[in-house]
Short mmCIF file of C-alpha atoms and ligand atoms in Angstrom, two decimals:
data_model
loop_
_atom_site.label_atom_id
_atom_site.label_comp_id
_atom_site.label_asym_id
_atom_site.label_seq_id
_atom_site.Cartn_x
_atom_site.Cartn_y
_atom_site.Cartn_z
CA MET A 1 -167.45 -54.49 -244.03
CA PRO A 2 -165.93 -53.35 -241.16
CA THR A 3 -163.08 -50.25 -240.96
CA THR A 4 -159.90 -50.93 -239.63
CA SER A 5 -156.94 -48.92 -238.83
CA THR A 6 -155.53 -50.17 -241.29
CA ASP A 7 -157.38 -48.70 -242.87
CA LEU A 8 -157.83 -45.26 -241.39
CA ILE A 9 -154.00 -44.98 -241.40
CA ALA A 10 -153.14 -45.64 -245.37
CA GLN A 11 -156.66 -43.22 -246.14
CA LEU A 12 -154.57 -40.30 -243.91
CA GLU A 13 -151.28 -41.33 -244.81
CA ARG A 14 -153.21 -40.78 -248.90
CA LEU A 15 -154.09 -37.70 -247.96
CA GLY A 16 -150.69 -36.55 -246.62
CA GLY A 17 -149.47 -37.82 -249.98
CA GLU A 18 -151.46 -36.06 -251.91
CA PHE A 19 -151.76 -32.65 -250.51
CA ALA A 20 -148.05 -31.18 -252.04
CA ALA A 21 -149.40 -32.19 -255.33
CA ALA A 22 -153.02 -30.48 -254.83
CA ILE A 23 -151.21 -27.06 -253.46
CA ALA A 24 -147.86 -27.36 -255.88
CA PRO A 25 -149.82 -25.11 -259.17
CA LEU A 26 -150.86 -22.79 -256.72
CA ALA A 27 -149.59 -18.85 -256.49
CA ASP A 28 -150.77 -17.67 -254.22
CA GLU A 29 -150.78 -17.37 -250.06
CA GLN A 30 -154.83 -17.01 -249.75
CA SER A 31 -155.41 -20.18 -252.35
CA ILE A 32 -152.67 -22.27 -250.03
CA ARG A 33 -154.10 -21.17 -246.89
CA ALA A 34 -157.60 -22.06 -248.78
CA ALA A 35 -155.60 -25.72 -249.17
CA GLN A 36 -154.75 -26.33 -246.12
CA ALA A 37 -158.05 -25.66 -244.54
CA GLN A 38 -159.54 -27.88 -247.19
CA TYR A 39 -157.00 -30.49 -245.78
CA LEU A 40 -156.94 -29.64 -242.17
CA GLY A 41 -160.32 -27.61 -241.19
CA LYS A 42 -162.60 -29.27 -239.14
CA LYS A 43 -164.98 -30.05 -241.69
CA GLY A 44 -161.56 -31.62 -243.88
CA GLN A 45 -160.62 -34.69 -244.98
CA VAL A 46 -158.14 -36.05 -242.65
CA SER A 47 -161.12 -35.01 -240.19
CA ASP A 48 -163.50 -36.35 -242.34
CA VAL A 49 -160.86 -39.26 -241.51
CA MET A 50 -160.67 -39.12 -238.28
CA LYS A 51 -164.71 -39.55 -237.40
CA GLU A 52 -164.41 -43.09 -238.03
CA LEU A 53 -161.48 -43.12 -235.48
CA GLY A 54 -165.10 -44.25 -233.01
CA ARG A 55 -165.07 -47.37 -234.44
CA LEU A 56 -162.45 -49.24 -233.11
CA PRO A 57 -161.70 -51.34 -230.32
CA PRO A 58 -160.00 -48.50 -228.46
CA ALA A 59 -156.38 -50.07 -228.24
CA GLU A 60 -156.01 -49.52 -231.89
CA ARG A 61 -157.59 -46.16 -231.27
CA PRO A 62 -153.79 -44.48 -231.01
CA LEU A 63 -152.45 -46.63 -233.66
CA VAL A 64 -154.64 -43.59 -235.94
CA GLY A 65 -154.12 -40.70 -233.48
CA GLN A 66 -150.28 -40.77 -234.10
CA ALA A 67 -151.20 -41.20 -238.13
CA ALA A 68 -153.39 -38.19 -238.06
CA ASN A 69 -150.70 -35.98 -236.77
CA LYS A 70 -147.61 -37.27 -238.83
CA VAL A 71 -150.41 -35.81 -241.83
CA LYS A 72 -150.94 -33.00 -239.73
CA ASP A 73 -147.43 -32.25 -239.57
CA THR A 74 -146.25 -33.16 -243.17
CA ILE A 75 -148.84 -30.92 -244.42
CA ALA A 76 -147.46 -27.41 -242.39
CA LEU A 77 -144.02 -28.30 -243.99
CA ALA A 78 -145.50 -28.65 -247.27
CA VAL A 79 -147.39 -24.80 -247.08
CA GLU A 80 -143.77 -23.40 -245.96
CA GLU A 81 -141.76 -25.32 -248.23
CA ARG A 82 -144.40 -23.95 -250.64
CA LEU A 83 -145.09 -20.02 -249.62
CA GLY A 84 -141.18 -19.77 -248.92
CA ALA A 85 -140.83 -21.14 -252.44
CA LEU A 86 -142.68 -18.14 -253.97
CA ALA A 87 -141.12 -15.41 -251.68
CA ALA A 88 -137.93 -16.65 -253.09
CA GLY A 89 -139.30 -17.31 -256.97
CA ARG A 90 -140.96 -12.98 -255.76
CA ARG A 91 -137.09 -12.41 -255.06
CA ALA A 92 -134.73 -13.95 -258.47
CA ALA A 93 -137.39 -11.55 -260.23
CA ASP A 94 -136.44 -8.85 -258.76
CA LEU A 95 -132.97 -9.10 -258.85
CA ALA A 96 -133.62 -9.68 -262.19
CA ARG A 97 -135.35 -7.34 -263.28
CA ALA A 98 -132.74 -5.13 -264.92
CA VAL A 99 -131.13 -1.60 -263.51
CA ASP A 100 -129.26 1.05 -264.49
CA LEU A 101 -126.21 1.76 -262.82
CA THR A 102 -125.98 4.31 -264.81
CA LEU A 103 -128.65 6.68 -264.12
CA PRO A 104 -128.56 9.81 -261.53
CA GLY A 105 -129.56 8.77 -257.68
CA ARG A 106 -133.32 10.27 -256.32
CA PRO A 107 -132.38 13.15 -254.19
CA VAL A 108 -132.71 12.59 -251.14
CA GLY A 109 -134.70 16.08 -249.07
CA GLY A 110 -131.83 16.83 -246.77
CA GLY A 111 -132.40 18.60 -243.13
CA HIS A 112 -130.94 21.26 -241.98
CA LEU A 113 -130.55 23.39 -238.63
CA HIS A 114 -133.51 24.95 -237.33
CA LEU A 115 -133.09 28.92 -238.30
CA LEU A 116 -133.09 30.10 -234.52
CA THR A 117 -130.18 27.30 -233.81
CA GLN A 118 -127.89 28.94 -236.93
CA VAL A 119 -128.53 32.25 -235.38
CA ARG A 120 -127.91 30.94 -231.72
CA LEU A 121 -124.01 29.36 -233.14
CA GLU A 122 -123.63 32.06 -234.72
CA LEU A 123 -124.12 34.70 -231.37
CA VAL A 124 -121.19 31.95 -229.96
CA GLU A 125 -118.95 32.61 -233.27
CA ILE A 126 -119.14 36.64 -233.47
CA PHE A 127 -118.67 36.72 -229.64
CA ALA A 128 -115.77 34.31 -229.79
CA GLU A 129 -114.03 35.95 -232.03
CA ILE A 130 -113.19 39.03 -228.81
CA GLY A 131 -112.67 35.91 -226.74
CA PHE A 132 -116.19 35.31 -224.74
CA ALA A 133 -116.42 31.33 -223.31
CA VAL A 134 -119.65 30.33 -223.47
CA ALA A 135 -121.35 29.04 -220.42
CA GLU A 136 -124.74 27.13 -219.62
CA GLY A 137 -127.01 27.05 -216.82
CA PRO A 138 -130.49 24.74 -215.82
CA GLN A 139 -133.78 25.75 -217.85
CA VAL A 140 -135.34 24.52 -213.88
CA GLU A 141 -134.01 26.71 -211.93
CA THR A 142 -133.75 27.50 -208.06
CA ASP A 143 -135.58 31.11 -207.21
CA TRP A 144 -132.48 32.37 -205.58
CA HIS A 145 -130.31 32.04 -208.09
CA THR A 146 -132.86 33.79 -210.41
CA PHE A 147 -134.47 36.48 -208.66
CA GLU A 148 -132.52 36.55 -204.46
CA ALA A 149 -129.15 36.84 -205.16
CA LEU A 150 -129.95 39.15 -208.30
CA ALA A 151 -131.62 41.26 -206.22
CA ILE A 152 -134.95 40.27 -206.82
CA PRO A 153 -136.61 39.62 -203.39
CA LYS A 154 -140.23 38.70 -203.47
CA ASP A 155 -142.17 40.96 -202.60
CA HIS A 156 -140.60 43.46 -206.05
CA PRO A 157 -142.40 45.11 -208.55
CA ALA A 158 -139.88 43.27 -211.23
CA ARG A 159 -141.05 40.03 -210.22
CA ASP A 160 -143.99 41.53 -212.71
CA MET A 161 -142.17 41.79 -215.40
CA GLN A 162 -140.91 38.33 -216.09
CA ASP A 163 -144.57 36.86 -215.19
CA THR A 164 -142.77 33.31 -214.06
CA PHE A 165 -144.33 29.25 -214.40
CA TYR A 166 -143.13 28.03 -210.60
CA VAL A 167 -142.62 24.36 -210.71
CA ALA A 168 -142.11 24.33 -206.65
CA ASP A 169 -141.65 26.55 -204.28
CA GLU A 170 -138.53 27.67 -204.38
CA ILE A 171 -138.25 26.17 -207.98
CA VAL A 172 -138.94 27.91 -211.12
CA LEU A 173 -138.55 27.73 -215.04
CA ARG A 174 -136.17 31.01 -215.29
CA THR A 175 -137.30 34.01 -217.18
CA HIS A 176 -133.85 35.35 -218.28
CA THR A 177 -130.49 33.67 -218.65
CA SER A 178 -129.00 36.13 -216.36
CA PRO A 179 -128.77 33.16 -213.62
CA VAL A 180 -125.62 31.92 -215.39
CA GLN A 181 -124.24 35.30 -215.07
CA LEU A 182 -124.21 33.79 -210.94
CA ARG A 183 -123.87 30.29 -211.12
CA THR A 184 -120.27 31.14 -213.14
CA ARG A 185 -119.11 34.08 -210.77
CA GLN A 186 -120.12 31.01 -208.57
CA THR A 187 -118.00 28.73 -210.15
CA HIS A 188 -114.85 30.89 -212.13
CA THR A 189 -112.95 33.82 -210.21
CA PRO A 190 -112.41 36.64 -212.15
CA PRO A 191 -111.54 37.37 -214.57
CA ARG A 192 -113.67 36.63 -216.83
CA ARG A 193 -115.95 36.54 -220.27
CA ILE A 194 -118.54 34.49 -220.70
CA VAL A 195 -122.21 33.88 -223.33
CA ALA A 196 -124.36 31.91 -221.82
CA PRO A 197 -127.64 31.49 -224.86
CA GLY A 198 -130.34 29.59 -224.17
CA VAL A 199 -133.60 28.67 -223.45
CA VAL A 200 -136.53 30.93 -221.47
CA TYR A 201 -140.24 31.21 -219.55
CA ARG A 202 -142.67 33.23 -219.06
CA ARG A 203 -146.58 33.59 -218.88
CA ASP A 204 -146.12 35.86 -222.03
CA ASP A 205 -148.15 35.59 -225.70
CA ASP A 206 -148.57 37.52 -228.43
CA ALA A 207 -146.79 37.84 -232.00
CA THR A 208 -143.64 38.81 -230.30
CA HIS A 209 -143.51 37.55 -227.12
CA SER A 210 -143.91 33.30 -227.09
CA PRO A 211 -144.40 31.78 -223.00
CA MET A 212 -140.94 29.75 -224.36
CA PHE A 213 -137.85 31.38 -226.19
CA THR A 214 -134.74 32.21 -225.70
CA GLN A 215 -131.97 34.89 -224.79
CA ILE A 216 -128.27 35.32 -224.75
CA GLU A 217 -126.87 36.11 -222.43
CA GLY A 218 -123.19 38.60 -221.99
CA LEU A 219 -121.10 38.77 -218.77
CA VAL A 220 -117.38 40.52 -218.16
CA VAL A 221 -115.67 40.58 -214.81
CA ASP A 222 -112.05 42.46 -214.77
CA GLU A 223 -110.46 45.29 -212.86
CA GLY A 224 -111.14 48.34 -215.24
CA VAL A 225 -114.18 47.39 -216.97
CA ARG A 226 -116.23 50.70 -217.57
CA VAL A 227 -119.19 51.60 -219.54
CA SER A 228 -117.17 51.80 -223.00
CA ASP A 229 -115.83 48.77 -223.13
CA LEU A 230 -119.82 47.19 -222.88
CA LYS A 231 -120.73 49.70 -226.16
CA GLY A 232 -117.85 49.16 -227.69
CA VAL A 233 -118.89 45.05 -227.61
CA LEU A 234 -121.97 46.00 -228.68
CA LEU A 235 -120.69 47.66 -231.31
CA HIS A 236 -118.84 45.37 -232.54
CA PHE A 237 -122.14 42.38 -232.65
CA VAL A 238 -124.01 44.74 -233.68
CA ASN A 239 -122.06 45.45 -237.33
CA ARG A 240 -121.32 41.72 -237.22
CA PHE A 241 -124.87 40.16 -236.85
CA TYR A 242 -126.71 42.81 -238.91
CA ALA A 243 -123.83 42.90 -241.61
CA ARG A 244 -125.78 41.07 -244.40
CA LEU A 245 -129.26 43.12 -243.83
CA THR A 246 -127.31 46.40 -243.91
CA GLY A 247 -124.29 45.70 -246.28
CA GLY A 248 -121.79 46.53 -244.85
CA ALA A 249 -122.70 49.83 -243.62
CA GLY A 250 -122.72 50.55 -240.07
CA LEU A 251 -124.96 50.17 -237.30
CA ASP A 252 -124.81 52.86 -234.54
CA VAL A 253 -125.65 51.36 -230.53
CA ARG A 254 -127.92 53.94 -227.73
CA LEU A 255 -127.59 52.79 -224.66
CA ARG A 256 -131.38 54.56 -222.86
CA PRO A 257 -130.76 55.03 -219.17
CA SER A 258 -133.85 51.65 -217.94
CA TYR A 259 -134.15 49.84 -214.55
CA PHE A 260 -132.64 45.92 -213.87
CA PRO A 261 -132.79 45.50 -210.64
CA PHE A 262 -129.21 43.38 -210.68
CA VAL A 263 -127.00 46.03 -212.28
CA GLU A 264 -126.29 50.01 -211.54
CA PRO A 265 -126.11 51.74 -213.81
CA GLY A 266 -129.30 49.62 -216.32
CA VAL A 267 -129.82 50.54 -219.69
CA GLU A 268 -131.97 49.09 -222.28
CA ILE A 269 -129.98 48.47 -225.46
CA ASP A 270 -131.15 50.24 -228.69
CA MET A 271 -129.74 49.42 -232.62
CA SER A 272 -130.03 52.44 -235.17
CA CYS A 273 -132.18 50.55 -237.48
CA GLY A 274 -130.51 49.37 -240.42
CA PHE A 275 -134.20 49.01 -242.42
CA CYS A 276 -134.20 52.29 -242.30
CA ARG A 277 -131.24 53.57 -241.71
CA GLY A 278 -132.16 55.76 -239.39
CA ALA A 279 -134.73 58.11 -241.05
CA GLY A 280 -137.61 56.41 -239.44
CA CYS A 281 -140.18 53.41 -240.62
CA ARG A 282 -142.68 51.48 -239.38
CA LEU A 283 -140.21 49.01 -237.99
CA CYS A 284 -138.59 51.37 -235.43
CA LYS A 285 -141.50 53.29 -235.60
CA GLY A 286 -140.05 56.17 -236.78
CA SER A 287 -137.83 56.54 -234.18
CA GLY A 288 -134.76 55.48 -236.38
CA TRP A 289 -133.44 53.15 -233.17
CA ILE A 290 -134.88 49.60 -231.88
CA GLU A 291 -134.44 47.79 -229.05
CA ILE A 292 -132.76 44.58 -228.17
CA GLY A 293 -132.22 43.96 -225.05
CA GLY A 294 -130.98 44.72 -221.34
CA ALA A 295 -128.26 45.86 -219.79
CA GLY A 296 -126.47 47.02 -217.37
CA MET A 297 -122.94 46.87 -214.71
CA VAL A 298 -122.90 44.67 -211.96
CA ASP A 299 -124.21 45.93 -208.83
CA PRO A 300 -121.83 45.28 -206.17
CA ASP A 301 -124.32 43.96 -203.99
CA VAL A 302 -124.52 41.01 -206.08
CA PHE A 303 -121.29 40.93 -206.64
CA ALA A 304 -120.64 40.32 -203.30
CA GLN A 305 -123.46 37.56 -203.11
CA VAL A 306 -121.08 35.50 -204.69
CA GLY A 307 -117.73 36.99 -202.70
CA ILE A 308 -116.20 39.15 -205.79
CA ASP A 309 -114.89 42.21 -204.36
CA SER A 310 -115.91 45.00 -205.50
CA GLU A 311 -112.95 47.18 -204.72
CA ARG A 312 -111.40 45.15 -207.30
CA TYR A 313 -113.23 44.12 -209.64
CA THR A 314 -116.17 45.74 -212.27
CA GLY A 315 -117.97 43.85 -215.08
CA PHE A 316 -120.93 44.39 -217.26
CA ALA A 317 -123.51 42.20 -218.02
CA PHE A 318 -126.21 42.56 -221.05
CA GLY A 319 -128.89 39.92 -222.45
CA MET A 320 -130.99 39.87 -225.35
CA GLY A 321 -133.55 38.08 -226.85
CA ILE A 322 -132.41 35.59 -230.16
CA GLU A 323 -135.92 35.02 -231.25
CA ARG A 324 -136.68 39.48 -232.19
CA MET A 325 -132.43 39.29 -232.93
CA ALA A 326 -133.55 36.48 -236.11
CA MET A 327 -136.91 38.87 -236.26
CA LEU A 328 -134.91 41.61 -237.42
CA ARG A 329 -132.42 40.76 -239.36
CA HIS A 330 -135.02 37.79 -241.83
CA GLY A 331 -138.57 39.76 -241.49
CA VAL A 332 -139.65 37.17 -239.78
CA ASN A 333 -143.51 38.80 -238.68
CA ASP A 334 -144.93 36.74 -236.13
CA ILE A 335 -142.76 34.67 -233.35
CA LYS A 336 -145.17 31.32 -233.70
CA TYR A 337 -143.42 31.03 -236.83
CA TYR A 338 -139.88 28.98 -235.53
CA TYR A 339 -142.22 26.89 -233.29
CA GLU A 340 -144.76 25.71 -235.58
CA GLY A 341 -142.37 23.21 -237.30
CA ASP A 342 -143.73 24.31 -240.88
CA LEU A 343 -141.12 23.23 -243.46
CA ARG A 344 -142.48 26.51 -246.07
CA PHE A 345 -141.03 28.40 -243.19
CA LEU A 346 -138.63 27.02 -242.09
CA ASP A 347 -136.62 25.67 -245.52
CA GLN A 348 -136.32 29.19 -246.02
CA PHE A 349 -133.41 29.72 -244.16
C1 FA5 B 1 -133.81 40.84 -219.13
O1 FA5 B 1 -134.14 39.69 -219.04
C2 FA5 B 1 -132.95 40.27 -218.00
N1 FA5 B 1 -132.34 39.33 -218.15
C3 FA5 B 1 -131.39 40.98 -218.99
C4 FA5 B 1 -130.42 42.12 -218.51
C5 FA5 B 1 -129.19 41.14 -218.91
C6 FA5 B 1 -130.46 43.22 -218.40
C7 FA5 B 1 -128.27 41.55 -217.81
C8 FA5 B 1 -129.24 43.78 -217.59
C9 FA5 B 1 -128.15 42.67 -217.41
P1 FA5 B 1 -135.30 41.61 -221.01
O2 FA5 B 1 -136.77 40.80 -219.52
O3 FA5 B 1 -135.72 42.76 -221.02
O4 FA5 B 1 -134.17 41.83 -220.40
O5 FA5 B 1 -135.54 41.09 -222.05
C10 FA5 B 1 -134.75 41.15 -222.29
C11 FA5 B 1 -134.89 40.40 -224.28
O6 FA5 B 1 -135.57 39.34 -223.96
C12 FA5 B 1 -135.58 41.97 -224.56
O7 FA5 B 1 -136.07 42.93 -225.37
C13 FA5 B 1 -136.38 40.91 -225.86
O8 FA5 B 1 -135.95 40.54 -226.50
C14 FA5 B 1 -136.56 39.20 -225.63
N2 FA5 B 1 -138.13 38.89 -224.88
C15 FA5 B 1 -138.73 38.92 -223.43
N3 FA5 B 1 -139.65 38.55 -223.39
C16 FA5 B 1 -139.74 37.63 -223.91
C17 FA5 B 1 -140.54 37.00 -224.37
N4 FA5 B 1 -142.12 36.41 -223.61
N5 FA5 B 1 -140.64 36.24 -226.49
C18 FA5 B 1 -140.12 36.17 -227.02
N6 FA5 B 1 -138.69 37.12 -225.97
C19 FA5 B 1 -138.88 38.33 -225.14
#
């Protein structure tokens, strides 16, 4: 008997009707997709019916094509509905599972501030207690602010002490926080007391030196500021910062003549060793003193650079390494521990 379009349409409609029943017992996506392929795939039952299309008079073919499209839609819809029903079933089962609301919660491991951040905030607080405000400056800095205006011209040997990363011709990664002194003096008239904590960069790398580290700069400009004021501020600082280590026993500060081009006189700051109370130990190399930074009275020429009257105003500045201060207080023996992100180290603080 010749195939008619009515036969083919009936077969297609039957397939569409069968499909939903065929997948009703299937309980996972993989078998549902396999069933879908059995109907709609290249060798599937719908394709088998469509192979007969060629035997029909051309005028009847579009009707069968339409019926085939309808079947495909019916099957796709049935797949979607079945998968949706399975997902809803899973959700309901999850919700139905007994939940004991009285059980204590699982502890969530909280983070905390990095040791260097903790120390930086603490330093700022200690200086704030005696009237210092916080100032900031850019890490990518001009050569002028970093060196020239601090009396360190291009051929000055002091540039060798701070091996520099250059970003462009006259632009550097600041090698110290001292440029913030200048920026503050440019924007604020005296009297002024600031601390400037921040990241600095040098071509340096060993157990106590890192190419990126943090310093805290201090600057006081006022009438009648003297070296004894500098020493008083430093004494306040070391005794507050290291109090936990020394159990409150007083630490001393010693200013040793040194050279920084932008201060006169320049000094190296030493504090008495908190570990051996000055008796001499491995940490202080037997000397009883530990170096913590540089300082000095601001050179009148440097004041002149930013238009401050050095007949009327005097000032002091200091700069200390934050990593080094934290190493001393917390017994950290390699500067790299700060930057490696190892939780076994970080979680101790
Ligand atoms: C200076 O940087 C001067 N700007 C300090 C200063 C400020 C002097 C104001 C006078 C007036 P110095 O290069 O010594 O000085 O560095 C200060 C401190 O930074 C050092 O004592 C040390 O604690 C720390 N430091 C220096 N280089 C490194 C480094 N590569 N890694 C870690 N800490 C460092």
